[in-house]
Structure formats: structure tokens, C-alpha cells
Coordinates of C-alpha atoms in Angstrom, one line a residue:
X1 CA 197.4 108.8 25.2
X2 CA 196.0 106.2 27.6
X3 CA 196.1 102.5 27.0
X4 CA 193.8 99.9 28.5
X5 CA 194.2 96.2 29.3
X6 CA 190.5 95.5 29.8
X7 CA 190.1 96.0 26.1
X8 CA 192.7 96.4 23.3
X9 CA 192.2 100.1 23.2
X10 CA 194.4 103.2 23.2
X11 CA 192.6 106.5 23.8
X12 CA 194.2 109.6 22.3
X13 CA 192.7 112.9 23.5
X14 CA 194.2 114.9 20.7
X15 CA 196.6 114.5 17.7
X16 CA 197.9 116.2 14.6
X17 CA 196.8 115.4 11.1
X18 CA 200.3 114.1 10.4
X19 CA 200.1 111.6 13.2
X20 CA 196.6 110.5 12.2
X21 CA 197.7 110.0 8.6
X22 CA 200.6 107.9 9.9
X23 CA 198.4 105.7 12.0
X24 CA 196.1 105.0 9.0
X25 CA 198.8 103.1 7.2
X26 CA 199.6 100.8 10.1
X27 CA 198.2 97.4 9.5
X28 CA 198.5 96.5 13.2
X29 CA 195.6 98.9 13.9
X30 CA 192.2 97.3 13.4
X31 CA 190.1 100.5 13.8
X32 CA 190.4 104.2 14.3
X33 CA 187.3 105.9 15.6
X34 CA 186.1 109.0 17.4
X35 CA 186.0 108.8 21.2
X36 CA 182.5 108.2 22.7
X37 CA 180.8 110.1 25.4
X38 CA 178.0 108.4 27.2
X39 CA 175.2 110.3 29.1
X40 CA 174.0 109.9 32.6
X41 CA 170.5 108.5 32.5
X42 CA 169.3 111.7 34.1
X43 CA 166.2 111.5 36.4
X44 CA 162.9 112.4 34.8
X45 CA 161.8 114.4 37.8
X46 CA 163.6 115.5 41.0
X47 CA 162.1 116.7 44.2
X48 CA 163.8 117.5 47.5
X49 CA 162.9 115.2 50.4
X50 CA 163.3 115.8 54.1
X51 CA 165.6 113.9 56.4
X52 CA 163.8 111.6 58.8
X53 CA 161.7 109.7 56.2
X54 CA 159.4 106.8 56.5
X55 CA 162.0 104.4 58.0
X56 CA 161.6 101.7 55.4
X57 CA 160.8 103.4 52.0
X58 CA 157.6 102.1 50.2
X59 CA 159.6 101.1 47.1
X60 CA 161.5 98.6 49.3
X61 CA 158.4 97.1 50.9
X62 CA 156.8 96.9 47.4
X63 CA 159.5 94.4 46.3
X64 CA 159.6 92.5 49.6
X65 CA 163.0 93.6 50.8
X66 CA 161.8 93.9 54.4
X67 CA 160.6 90.3 54.2
X68 CA 164.1 89.2 53.2
X69 CA 165.6 91.1 56.2
X70 CA 163.1 89.2 58.4
X71 CA 164.8 86.0 57.2
X72 CA 168.1 87.3 58.4
X73 CA 169.6 88.4 55.0
X74 CA 170.6 92.1 54.5
X75 CA 173.6 91.7 52.1
X76 CA 176.2 91.2 54.8
X77 CA 179.5 90.1 53.4
X78 CA 178.7 91.4 49.9
X79 CA 180.4 94.4 48.2
X80 CA 178.4 96.5 45.8
X81 CA 179.8 99.2 43.5
X82 CA 178.6 101.9 41.1
X83 CA 180.2 103.7 38.1
X84 CA 178.5 107.0 38.3
X85 CA 179.1 110.6 39.4
X86 CA 180.9 109.6 42.6
X87 CA 179.5 109.3 46.1
X88 CA 179.4 111.6 49.1
X89 CA 181.0 109.1 51.5
X90 CA 180.2 111.1 54.6
X91 CA 176.4 111.1 54.0
X92 CA 174.6 109.8 57.1
X93 CA 173.1 106.7 55.3
X94 CA 176.3 105.9 53.3
X95 CA 179.2 106.4 55.6
X96 CA 178.4 103.4 57.9
X97 CA 178.5 101.1 54.9
X98 CA 181.6 102.4 53.0
X99 CA 184.3 99.7 52.8
X100 CA 186.9 102.4 53.4
X101 CA 185.4 103.4 56.8
X102 CA 187.8 102.0 59.4
X103 CA 185.8 103.4 62.3
X104 CA 186.5 106.2 64.7
X105 CA 186.5 108.8 61.9
X106 CA 189.4 107.1 60.1
X107 CA 189.0 106.3 56.4
X108 CA 191.2 104.4 53.9
X109 CA 190.2 105.2 50.3
X110 CA 192.8 102.9 48.7
X111 CA 191.0 100.1 46.7
X112 CA 187.7 101.6 47.7
X113 CA 187.5 104.7 45.6
X114 CA 188.8 106.0 42.3
X115 CA 188.1 109.2 40.4
X116 CA 188.2 108.6 36.7
X117 CA 187.4 112.3 36.1
X118 CA 189.2 114.8 38.3
X119 CA 191.6 112.7 40.3
X120 CA 190.0 113.4 43.7
X121 CA 191.7 111.3 46.4
X122 CA 188.5 110.9 48.5
X123 CA 184.9 110.1 47.3
X124 CA 183.0 113.2 46.2
X125 CA 179.8 113.7 44.2
X126 CA 179.2 117.2 42.7
X127 CA 176.1 116.0 40.9
X128 CA 174.1 113.8 43.3
X129 CA 173.3 111.0 40.9
X130 CA 175.9 108.6 42.2
X131 CA 175.0 109.2 45.8
X132 CA 171.3 108.6 45.0
X133 CA 171.9 105.3 43.3
X134 CA 174.2 104.1 46.0
X135 CA 171.6 105.0 48.7
X136 CA 169.1 102.8 47.0
X137 CA 171.5 99.9 47.1
X138 CA 172.7 100.1 50.7
X139 CA 171.5 103.3 52.4
X140 CA 170.6 103.1 56.1
X141 CA 171.4 105.3 59.1
X142 CA 170.1 102.8 61.6
X143 CA 167.1 105.1 62.4
X144 CA 164.4 106.7 60.3
X145 CA 166.2 106.7 57.0
X146 CA 166.3 103.3 55.4
X147 CA 166.5 103.6 51.6
X148 CA 168.7 100.7 50.7
X149 CA 167.6 97.2 49.7
X150 CA 170.9 95.6 51.0
X151 CA 171.8 97.7 54.1
X152 CA 174.3 95.1 55.4
X153 CA 176.5 95.2 52.3
X154 CA 179.5 97.5 51.9
X155 CA 180.2 99.8 49.0
X156 CA 183.0 101.0 46.8
X157 CA 182.7 103.4 43.8
X158 CA 184.4 104.8 40.7
X159 CA 183.6 108.3 39.4
X160 CA 183.3 108.3 35.6
X161 CA 180.6 110.9 35.0
X162 CA 180.1 114.6 35.2
X163 CA 177.2 116.8 34.3
X164 CA 178.5 117.0 30.8
X165 CA 178.5 113.2 30.4
X166 CA 180.7 110.1 30.9
X167 CA 183.9 110.1 28.7
X168 CA 185.1 106.8 27.2
X169 CA 188.4 107.1 28.9
X170 CA 186.8 107.6 32.3
X171 CA 184.4 104.7 31.8
X172 CA 187.2 102.3 30.7
X173 CA 189.4 103.5 33.6
X174 CA 186.5 102.6 36.0
X175 CA 185.8 99.3 34.2
X176 CA 189.4 98.2 34.8
X177 CA 189.3 99.4 38.4
X178 CA 186.1 97.5 39.1
X179 CA 187.7 94.3 37.8
X180 CA 191.0 94.9 39.7
X181 CA 190.9 97.8 42.2
X182 CA 194.1 99.6 43.0
X183 CA 195.2 102.3 45.5
X184 CA 194.5 106.0 44.6
X185 CA 197.3 107.1 42.3
X186 CA 198.9 103.7 42.0
X187 CA 197.4 101.8 39.0
X188 CA 200.3 99.3 38.9
X189 CA 199.3 97.8 42.3
X190 CA 196.0 96.1 41.4
X191 CA 194.3 93.6 43.8
X192 CA 191.5 91.7 42.0
X193 CA 190.5 90.1 45.3
X194 CA 189.1 93.5 46.3
X195 CA 186.7 93.6 43.4
X196 CA 182.9 94.0 44.1
X197 CA 180.3 91.3 43.6
X198 CA 178.0 93.5 41.6
X199 CA 178.3 96.8 39.7
X200 CA 175.4 99.2 39.0
X201 CA 175.6 101.3 35.8
X202 CA 173.0 104.1 35.5
X203 CA 174.5 105.6 32.3
X204 CA 174.3 104.9 28.6
X205 CA 173.5 106.3 25.2
X206 CA 170.4 106.7 23.0
X207 CA 171.6 104.4 20.3
X208 CA 169.0 102.1 18.6
X209 CA 171.5 99.5 17.3
X210 CA 174.1 97.5 19.2
X211 CA 177.4 99.2 19.8
X212 CA 180.1 96.9 21.0
X213 CA 182.6 99.5 22.3
X214 CA 182.0 98.5 26.0
X215 CA 181.5 94.7 25.4
X216 CA 185.0 93.6 26.3
X217 CA 184.7 95.4 29.7
X218 CA 181.4 93.6 30.4
X219 CA 182.9 90.3 29.3
X220 CA 185.8 90.9 31.7
X221 CA 183.4 91.5 34.5
X222 CA 181.7 88.2 33.8
X223 CA 185.0 86.4 33.7
X224 CA 185.8 87.9 37.2
X225 CA 182.4 86.9 38.5
X226 CA 181.1 90.5 38.8
X227 CA 177.4 90.9 38.0
X228 CA 176.7 93.8 35.6
X229 CA 173.4 95.7 36.0
X230 CA 172.4 98.5 33.6
X231 CA 169.5 101.0 33.4
X232 CA 167.3 100.6 30.4
X233 CA 167.2 104.4 29.8
X234 CA 164.6 107.2 30.0
X235 CA 162.5 108.5 27.2
X236 CA 163.1 112.2 28.1
X237 CA 166.9 111.8 27.9
X238 CA 166.6 110.8 24.3
X239 CA 163.8 113.0 23.2
X240 CA 161.3 110.2 22.9
X241 CA 157.6 110.5 23.6
X242 CA 156.1 108.7 26.6
X243 CA 155.7 105.8 26.4
X244 CA 158.8 105.8 24.2
X245 CA 157.9 102.9 21.7
X246 CA 159.9 100.0 20.4
X247 CA 163.7 99.7 20.2
X248 CA 164.5 102.7 22.4
X249 CA 166.8 100.9 24.8
X250 CA 170.3 102.3 24.5
X251 CA 173.8 100.9 25.0
X252 CA 175.2 99.1 27.0
X253 CA 171.7 98.4 28.5
X254 CA 170.8 96.6 25.3
X255 CA 173.8 94.1 25.6
X256 CA 172.6 90.6 25.7
X257 CA 174.7 89.6 28.7
X258 CA 173.7 92.4 31.1
X259 CA 170.6 92.6 33.2
X260 CA 168.8 95.6 31.9
X261 CA 166.3 97.2 34.2
X262 CA 163.1 99.2 33.4
X263 CA 160.8 101.1 35.7
X264 CA 157.6 100.6 37.6
X265 CA 155.8 102.9 39.9
X266 CA 156.9 103.5 43.5
X267 CA 154.5 101.0 45.0
X268 CA 151.8 100.1 42.4
X269 CA 153.6 97.4 40.3
X270 CA 152.7 99.2 37.0
X271 CA 154.8 100.1 34.1
X272 CA 156.2 103.7 34.4
X273 CA 156.0 105.4 31.0
X274 CA 159.4 107.1 31.2
X275 CA 161.1 103.7 30.8
X276 CA 162.6 102.8 27.4
X277 CA 161.6 99.6 25.5
X278 CA 163.3 96.8 23.8
X279 CA 163.8 94.7 21.7
X280 CA 167.6 94.4 21.5
X281 CA 169.5 93.4 18.4
X282 CA 172.2 91.8 20.5
X283 CA 170.5 88.6 21.4
X284 CA 171.1 87.0 24.8
X285 CA 173.1 83.8 24.4
X286 CA 173.9 83.4 28.1
X287 CA 170.4 83.2 29.6
X288 CA 167.9 83.6 26.8
X289 CA 165.1 81.9 28.7
X290 CA 163.3 81.4 25.3
X291 CA 163.1 85.1 24.6
X292 CA 166.6 86.4 23.6
X293 CA 165.6 89.8 22.4
X294 CA 163.7 90.9 25.4
X295 CA 164.8 94.2 27.1
X296 CA 164.5 95.2 29.8
X297 CA 165.0 91.9 31.5
X298 CA 163.0 93.0 34.6
X299 CA 161.6 96.1 36.1
X300 CA 161.9 97.8 39.6
X301 CA 160.4 100.9 41.2
X302 CA 161.6 104.1 39.6
X303 CA 159.1 106.8 40.6
X304 CA 159.4 109.0 43.6
X305 CA 162.4 107.1 44.9
X306 CA 163.8 108.7 48.0
X307 CA 167.6 108.5 48.5
X308 CA 170.7 110.4 49.5
X309 CA 172.1 113.3 47.6
X310 CA 175.6 114.8 47.3
X311 CA 175.3 118.3 48.5
X312 CA 175.2 117.6 52.3
X313 CA 175.4 114.8 54.8
X314 CA 171.7 115.0 55.4
X315 CA 170.4 115.8 51.9
X316 CA 167.7 113.7 50.3
X317 CA 165.8 113.7 47.0
X318 CA 162.9 111.8 45.5
X319 CA 163.8 111.1 41.9
X320 CA 162.2 109.3 38.9
X321 CA 163.9 107.2 36.3
X322 CA 165.4 103.9 35.3
X323 CA 168.6 105.1 37.1
X324 CA 166.6 104.7 40.3
X325 CA 165.3 101.3 39.2
X326 CA 168.6 99.5 38.4
X327 CA 170.1 99.9 41.9
X328 CA 167.2 97.8 43.3
X329 CA 168.4 94.9 41.2
X330 CA 172.0 95.4 42.2
X331 CA 171.0 95.3 45.9
X332 CA 168.9 92.2 45.2
X333 CA 172.0 90.5 43.9
X334 CA 173.7 91.2 47.3
X335 CA 170.8 89.7 49.2
X336 CA 170.6 86.6 47.0
X337 CA 174.4 85.9 47.1
X338 CA 174.5 86.3 50.8
X339 CA 171.6 83.9 51.2
X340 CA 172.8 81.4 48.6
X341 CA 176.6 81.5 48.3
X342 CA 176.7 78.8 45.7
X343 CA 175.4 81.5 43.3
X344 CA 178.2 83.9 43.8
X345 CA 179.7 84.7 40.3
X346 CA 176.9 82.7 38.6
X347 CA 175.3 85.3 36.4
X348 CA 173.1 83.0 34.3
X349 CA 171.4 81.2 37.2
X350 CA 171.0 84.3 39.3
X351 CA 169.4 86.2 36.4
X352 CA 167.2 83.2 35.7
X353 CA 165.9 83.2 39.2
X354 CA 165.3 86.9 39.3
X355 CA 163.3 86.7 36.0
X356 CA 161.3 83.6 37.0
X357 CA 160.3 85.0 40.3
X358 CA 159.4 88.5 39.0
X359 CA 155.7 89.6 39.3
X360 CA 154.4 89.6 35.8
X361 CA 153.2 92.9 34.3
X362 CA 151.6 92.2 30.9
X363 CA 152.1 95.0 28.5
X364 CA 151.2 95.0 24.8
X365 CA 154.1 96.9 23.2
X366 CA 153.5 95.4 19.8
X367 CA 157.3 95.1 19.3
X368 CA 157.4 91.4 18.4
X369 CA 159.5 88.7 20.1
X370 CA 157.3 88.7 23.2
X371 CA 155.7 85.8 25.0
X372 CA 152.1 84.5 25.2
X373 CA 149.8 87.1 26.8
X374 CA 152.6 89.6 26.5
X375 CA 154.8 87.8 29.1
X376 CA 157.6 88.7 28.8
X377 CA 157.3 92.0 26.9
X378 CA 159.5 94.8 25.8
X379 CA 158.3 97.4 28.3
X380 CA 158.5 95.5 31.6
X381 CA 160.5 92.3 30.6
X382 CA 159.7 89.4 33.0
X383 CA 158.0 91.8 35.4
X384 CA 158.8 93.6 38.7
X385 CA 161.4 92.0 40.9
X386 CA 160.2 90.1 44.0
X387 CA 163.1 90.1 46.4
X388 CA 161.5 87.6 48.8
X389 CA 160.7 85.0 46.2
X390 CA 164.0 85.5 44.5
X391 CA 165.9 84.8 47.8
X392 CA 163.7 81.8 48.6
X393 CA 164.3 80.3 45.2
X394 CA 168.0 81.1 45.5
X395 CA 168.3 79.3 48.8
X396 CA 166.4 76.3 47.4
X397 CA 168.8 76.2 44.4
X398 CA 171.8 76.1 46.7
X399 CA 170.1 73.9 49.4
X400 CA 170.9 76.5 51.9
X401 CA 169.8 75.4 55.4
X402 CA 168.2 78.5 56.8
X403 CA 164.4 78.1 56.7
X404 CA 162.8 78.7 60.1
X405 CA 160.1 76.1 59.6

């Protein structure tokens, strides 16, 4: 068995009927249930992409990331993380930004990497999904491959997912490690000071009702000042039509206290029909903004997103999906918190700024619970993120003295 402190849970991989019957009579046990397996929010479409791209990718200019860099903010000092399929740490756009990179070809993976699946002592990615999402957050080789919204940030990662899915034990292991990282193979030596500022989660289920199994982990991240970002889910992963219709957002993306992210086109600011819809039945009590059932909260580019892959140090792919959208928001958090340090750990105010500065995309989903003129709505939320305006508003909130005029 494996016990967890981030939630009051003991995971048992297998047992006899005799043991199960014995547990059923113990009044100290609140609940016995089957173990869950979450799915990767698999890309809708994948295409190989050449090395030597367009320098700054069009999805980044679409949301104004390059304008933020022009103000002098690139995420420096911030740490981003993902729970995914792992990361190829030697990839040309990822290696320079790995927190475990000590320089001169020397790496220290302790506190910077954990495998919750196969016990690998160094970061690996046998799928590509985790490398792709990380590349959208921070990827930059200093030359012709700039895929990341926050290229000045550093990254750490926990591997919880394989091609067959993401087991509950692996996800809880990673949830704990994100809150309090520890050296490879030494879970008793935690150091919460090494936790990231934001964690991207491009995984989930196809449930249409709230499932609280991961709620304690999310709540613990909040308590630690870690910002949780989740993909809203793809229609094709769940067998839905396109567009998918109302109440198709899965868990944990439908949780009221996470920023759920839907998809827009690469550079057209329009709803992408692979992206699942709200509403959620787990109402937002942290930052309802007048519309507590709206999911996704915001949208970001999720079509033809070019980023790193895991099969070589120079491999790239252009993928579609909300898995590609969510890392844009995770990277935006890094930009905002560098520019406006008073927001660090302040989820509600940060999300409020992101929502209020988003570029509205009216969409008549007919789901109910939406705003006047379908703003916000259950397909695109408050709209497509605007990195420049979000950073400007963040600095205004914190009275940061940086403006060049």
C-alpha cells in the first residue's frame, strides 16, 4: 500500500477478499473505492515540425507575449512545473531553463525531477506530451526556436502519466512532490521552499459531474501559494462531437478553484471546436466574478502549436488541443508574478486580472449561466488571454515602478 499526506488516502494496488471484508467493518475508514485512472488530454491532431522555426511562434505574438518581453519581463525568477508524461531535459529549447542544469554539462535532478511512474532518476519523456507542454511554457534556444511564453523562467517536472493513462497513485505522488519537492529516492527529505510558483496539468477525465478525489491536493497547492492550471479537455478524447456541447468539461478542470483553459485558433482569436464546454457543478467560491459556473475560465491558442517533443533533442511537433492551451496560461502566471511580485501566491486576484483583461469572444452555447451578450460563456469563458494587458494591470495593482514613460 501507499499512504499520502496531501490527502487522507491509502492506495492499495491489490488485496484479498478476506482483507477487503475486514476493512469494511472498520468504522475509522470513511470510504473504500476503486482506484482512478485519469487520461492524458491527448492532442487532437499532431504533425511533425522542423527545427529552426519562426523564431517567435505566432501563438505567442497572438497573445502579446513578445510585447511583455519588450517591457523587460520574461518570467525570470519564477519556477514553473508540469505533471505530465515527463520532460526530455536535454532538448535544445528546454535544457537551458531546467532548474537542475548547473552548467558545464552538470545536472542535479534532486528536488527538480520525480518519476511517479517508472522511478527514472533523470527526466525522460517516452510520449512527448510533457515535453510539448513544457516547451510552450518556457522553450527557447536563444536562436530560431522560441516557443515559450516565459523563456526566462526555470522548470521542474513530475512524471505521472504514461500512454495508458495517469494512475491515481502517480498523480497523488506528484501532487505531494509539487507541494514539497524531495530528492530522487528520498521522500522523507522534503523541502517546500523548492516548490514551483505554478503547475500545469494537461490531464483529466471525461466526467460530467464533480468528482472531489483530487480536491485536497488542489487545496494544498492553494495553501502553499502554488497556482493550479488545468486543461478543459478535448471533445475527441471523450467521444463527443465538435463542438462538444454543454457540460463536457471533465475533472479536475471543472473544479471551481482552478483556472480551466479552453482553446482558440493559433492566431485568429476564435473558438476552436475541439475544446470542451462548461458549465461546472462545482461553483467557484474563490473568484466567482459574478459567474461561478463558467468553465473554461479563459481560452488560449490551441491549434497548430509548435513545441518540443521527447524523441530527440531537436524534435518538434505542431499539435492541437486544450493540452496546448493551458501552458500558455501557466507561462502567463510567471510573467505576471515577475512583473508584480505582490501577486505571488494570490490566486484570486491573479485570475481576476487574467479574466478581466482577456479579449472577449462571444459564443452562444445556450448552456445557461452566461453573461449579457454571451460574455462570459461556456465555450471561451472570459475570452482569449492578453498577456500584455494582464501584465500591465498586474503592475498597476502592485504599484510596480517600471513603466518607461
